[in-house]
């Protein structure tokens, strides 16, 4: 155990914990938004994330012809390429999410089957997606080329403000706040909230339930896809099973904050990212999952609805 | 507008909750459905709104069978419901609750202000509380909000499920006055489900008495008010 890193590298750990945490936040939105409207854990969300990482690699290598030996891009070309990869990753994940809903959940819902059937269907979709990716990539890891030089803005309070970390933190924050605003202020966002408070009463308002559900999956998928791009920008490699650990962590973040609650996912994700980074530094990285789950169990023992659980109750009938 | 339910049967699993009822609501009428707990009143309204599937029978709206139509489309053609328990969205403000009542009419944004004013003039209390969250309103205010919200879609027929439930006598009078006013001044047709038979029969034109999923009596409301059997069973003033 090495507690001295906590003091010597505190700010640096905070920064990397924050960027990891924000990636968790965006993925956990995929779980939490769907849970909000359907009361269903979309287990396929981890594979929706995986699809995003593959889409990012595809744009960055296949489409631009960039290889690991090429020189880093600069200026406008860099911005274009990164933005393009972000958009494609978001779309790939968003459309996958809509397809999953359509194929795996919609019919079951129309027949009025119980939640367990949907849950098993979700696990089935998750296996189909990850196994397809395994076959297509022959189980080999896929690497993103380093498009940008990972220069540092310099050290502030001992923390290394590397460009990719800063980029992730700022963009992820912007995305989260844009989503939060959309859900609270826009007409469609209000419909999503109405459905999550009461499906029946939402229908009585003339809300087209299936359409709102599709939109919810789309938005959750877009956010998960953005997370996939950010993940590739920082960590640079992916594999068919990349979603397993990240999906589990993001799901944990959602539960920690109180599932179904956007701001809960936000604080849950950041708390988890920080916790994981700090505990890896102190105890060694092999212990990080253990710490995370010990904390999760402790929190749920004290607050079974998650940290912000009460806020959810308030918004539900 | 004419709403006609023909030999309707509705099941919950294997249990038959509605066993072949027929009800007619004509343009401009107030029709009331009365009956004891579990008679099937709520189920009937839910089925008209498309929240429960029809097992057999038909729901005719202006002669067209709408029993296969999805719930949101029924709101679009002019059927609006104030559900049992009011169905306020607790995490939304009073204004947001009203706005969402017009959700499907995004092409009619211009009507929004006009309709809000209309609702506020019926329920001045709501205007003072536009930004208060729906969940913190009193029971009576929630009922006002639920009725106002249902009016936002400019319904041709308004289905009301026990609007007097849980309200103090003064507020019950108030709500029934407003229901009558909606019918008289806006010309909205009303199908009213009530346990408070006294009030409902005084306000309605015609009435149906429901018992365990069947219509056992159908008459002019004023006749039922004087019917000894009805008085005994539902008004608690029968001869003993
Ligand atoms: N979701 C459900 N599942 C199974 N049975 C149900 C369900 N909802 C209602 N029922 C049954 O259907 C019958 C009719 O219920 P309904 O709620 O329509 O009665 P009601 O006349 O509205 O009663 P109340 O005056 O108490 O509101 C009852 O026997 C009830 O137990
Ligand atoms: Mg009822």
mmCIF file with all atom_site columns, C-alpha atoms and ligand atoms in Angstrom, chain B residues 12 15 17-18 35-44 52 84 161-162 165 193 195 210, ligand 1:
data_model
loop_
_atom_site.group_PDB
_atom_site.id
_atom_site.type_symbol
_atom_site.label_atom_id
_atom_site.label_alt_id
_atom_site.label_comp_id
_atom_site.label_asym_id
_atom_site.label_entity_id
_atom_site.label_seq_id
_atom_site.pdbx_PDB_ins_code
_atom_site.Cartn_x
_atom_site.Cartn_y
_atom_site.Cartn_z
_atom_site.occupancy
_atom_site.B_iso_or_equiv
_atom_site.pdbx_formal_charge
_atom_site.auth_seq_id
_atom_site.auth_comp_id
_atom_site.auth_asym_id
_atom_site.auth_atom_id
_atom_site.pdbx_PDB_model_num
ATOM   1  C CA  . UNK B 1 12  ? -57.509 -9.077  -17.058 1.00 0.00 ? 12  UNK B CA  1
ATOM   2  C CA  . UNK B 1 15  ? -60.765 -12.691 -15.245 1.00 0.00 ? 15  UNK B CA  1
ATOM   3  C CA  . UNK B 1 17  ? -63.894 -7.492  -15.756 1.00 0.00 ? 17  UNK B CA  1
ATOM   4  C CA  . UNK B 1 18  ? -66.367 -6.174  -18.362 1.00 0.00 ? 18  UNK B CA  1
ATOM   5  C CA  . UNK B 1 35  ? -71.499 1.641   -9.523  1.00 0.00 ? 35  UNK B CA  1
ATOM   6  C CA  . UNK B 1 36  ? -69.803 0.172   -6.483  1.00 0.00 ? 36  UNK B CA  1
ATOM   7  C CA  . UNK B 1 37  ? -66.086 -0.533  -6.078  1.00 0.00 ? 37  UNK B CA  1
ATOM   8  C CA  . UNK B 1 38  ? -64.867 -3.040  -8.604  1.00 0.00 ? 38  UNK B CA  1
ATOM   9  C CA  . UNK B 1 39  ? -67.914 -2.708  -10.859 1.00 0.00 ? 39  UNK B CA  1
ATOM   10 C CA  . UNK B 1 40  ? -65.680 -2.015  -13.845 1.00 0.00 ? 40  UNK B CA  1
ATOM   11 C CA  . UNK B 1 41  ? -66.024 1.746   -14.280 1.00 0.00 ? 41  UNK B CA  1
ATOM   12 C CA  . UNK B 1 42  ? -62.316 2.501   -14.525 1.00 0.00 ? 42  UNK B CA  1
ATOM   13 C CA  . UNK B 1 43  ? -61.760 -0.458  -16.814 1.00 0.00 ? 43  UNK B CA  1
ATOM   14 C CA  . UNK B 1 44  ? -64.467 0.857   -19.152 1.00 0.00 ? 44  UNK B CA  1
ATOM   15 C CA  . UNK B 1 52  ? -56.714 -1.838  -22.209 1.00 0.00 ? 52  UNK B CA  1
ATOM   16 C CA  . UNK B 1 84  ? -58.638 8.015   -11.540 1.00 0.00 ? 84  UNK B CA  1
ATOM   17 C CA  . UNK B 1 161 ? -62.917 9.050   -13.588 1.00 0.00 ? 161 UNK B CA  1
ATOM   18 C CA  . UNK B 1 162 ? -64.142 9.900   -10.092 1.00 0.00 ? 162 UNK B CA  1
ATOM   19 C CA  . UNK B 1 165 ? -62.552 11.273  -4.984  1.00 0.00 ? 165 UNK B CA  1
ATOM   20 C CA  . UNK B 1 193 ? -67.696 7.976   -13.714 1.00 0.00 ? 193 UNK B CA  1
ATOM   21 C CA  . UNK B 1 195 ? -69.108 6.947   -6.689  1.00 0.00 ? 195 UNK B CA  1
ATOM   22 C CA  . UNK B 1 210 ? -72.852 -0.884  -13.453 1.00 0.00 ? 210 UNK B CA  1
HETATM 23 N N1  . LIG C 2 .   ? -54.711 -4.488  -13.419 1.00 0.00 ? 1   LIG C N1  1
HETATM 24 C C1  . LIG C 2 .   ? -55.662 -5.367  -13.042 1.00 0.00 ? 1   LIG C C1  1
HETATM 25 N N2  . LIG C 2 .   ? -55.386 -6.686  -12.994 1.00 0.00 ? 1   LIG C N2  1
HETATM 26 C C2  . LIG C 2 .   ? -56.340 -7.570  -12.635 1.00 0.00 ? 1   LIG C C2  1
HETATM 27 N N3  . LIG C 2 .   ? -57.576 -7.236  -12.318 1.00 0.00 ? 1   LIG C N3  1
HETATM 28 C C3  . LIG C 2 .   ? -57.917 -5.939  -12.357 1.00 0.00 ? 1   LIG C C3  1
HETATM 29 C C4  . LIG C 2 .   ? -56.972 -4.934  -12.717 1.00 0.00 ? 1   LIG C C4  1
HETATM 30 N N4  . LIG C 2 .   ? -57.582 -3.734  -12.667 1.00 0.00 ? 1   LIG C N4  1
HETATM 31 C C5  . LIG C 2 .   ? -58.852 -3.983  -12.276 1.00 0.00 ? 1   LIG C C5  1
HETATM 32 N N5  . LIG C 2 .   ? -59.054 -5.294  -12.099 1.00 0.00 ? 1   LIG C N5  1
HETATM 33 C C6  . LIG C 2 .   ? -60.311 -5.930  -11.675 1.00 0.00 ? 1   LIG C C6  1
HETATM 34 O O1  . LIG C 2 .   ? -61.353 -5.558  -12.564 1.00 0.00 ? 1   LIG C O1  1
HETATM 35 C C7  . LIG C 2 .   ? -62.550 -5.284  -11.865 1.00 0.00 ? 1   LIG C C7  1
HETATM 36 C C8  . LIG C 2 .   ? -63.035 -3.887  -12.212 1.00 0.00 ? 1   LIG C C8  1
HETATM 37 O O2  . LIG C 2 .   ? -62.119 -2.933  -11.699 1.00 0.00 ? 1   LIG C O2  1
HETATM 38 P P1  . LIG C 2 .   ? -62.257 -1.369  -11.954 1.00 0.00 ? 1   LIG C P1  1
HETATM 39 O O3  . LIG C 2 .   ? -61.026 -0.720  -11.457 1.00 0.00 ? 1   LIG C O3  1
HETATM 40 O O4  . LIG C 2 .   ? -62.624 -1.143  -13.346 1.00 0.00 ? 1   LIG C O4  1
HETATM 41 O O5  . LIG C 2 .   ? -63.467 -1.015  -11.001 1.00 0.00 ? 1   LIG C O5  1
HETATM 42 P P2  . LIG C 2 .   ? -64.087 0.384   -10.643 1.00 0.00 ? 1   LIG C P2  1
HETATM 43 O O6  . LIG C 2 .   ? -65.534 0.305   -10.926 1.00 0.00 ? 1   LIG C O6  1
HETATM 44 O O7  . LIG C 2 .   ? -63.351 1.497   -11.276 1.00 0.00 ? 1   LIG C O7  1
HETATM 45 O O8  . LIG C 2 .   ? -63.878 0.419   -9.069  1.00 0.00 ? 1   LIG C O8  1
HETATM 46 P P3  . LIG C 2 .   ? -63.574 1.667   -8.093  1.00 0.00 ? 1   LIG C P3  1
HETATM 47 O O9  . LIG C 2 .   ? -64.846 2.380   -7.868  1.00 0.00 ? 1   LIG C O9  1
HETATM 48 O O10 . LIG C 2 .   ? -63.081 1.032   -6.851  1.00 0.00 ? 1   LIG C O10 1
HETATM 49 O O11 . LIG C 2 .   ? -62.539 2.525   -8.762  1.00 0.00 ? 1   LIG C O11 1
HETATM 50 C C9  . LIG C 2 .   ? -62.245 -5.491  -10.401 1.00 0.00 ? 1   LIG C C9  1
HETATM 51 O O12 . LIG C 2 .   ? -62.711 -6.759  -10.027 1.00 0.00 ? 1   LIG C O12 1
HETATM 52 C C10 . LIG C 2 .   ? -60.740 -5.415  -10.321 1.00 0.00 ? 1   LIG C C10 1
HETATM 53 O O13 . LIG C 2 .   ? -60.262 -6.254  -9.298  1.00 0.00 ? 1   LIG C O13 1
#
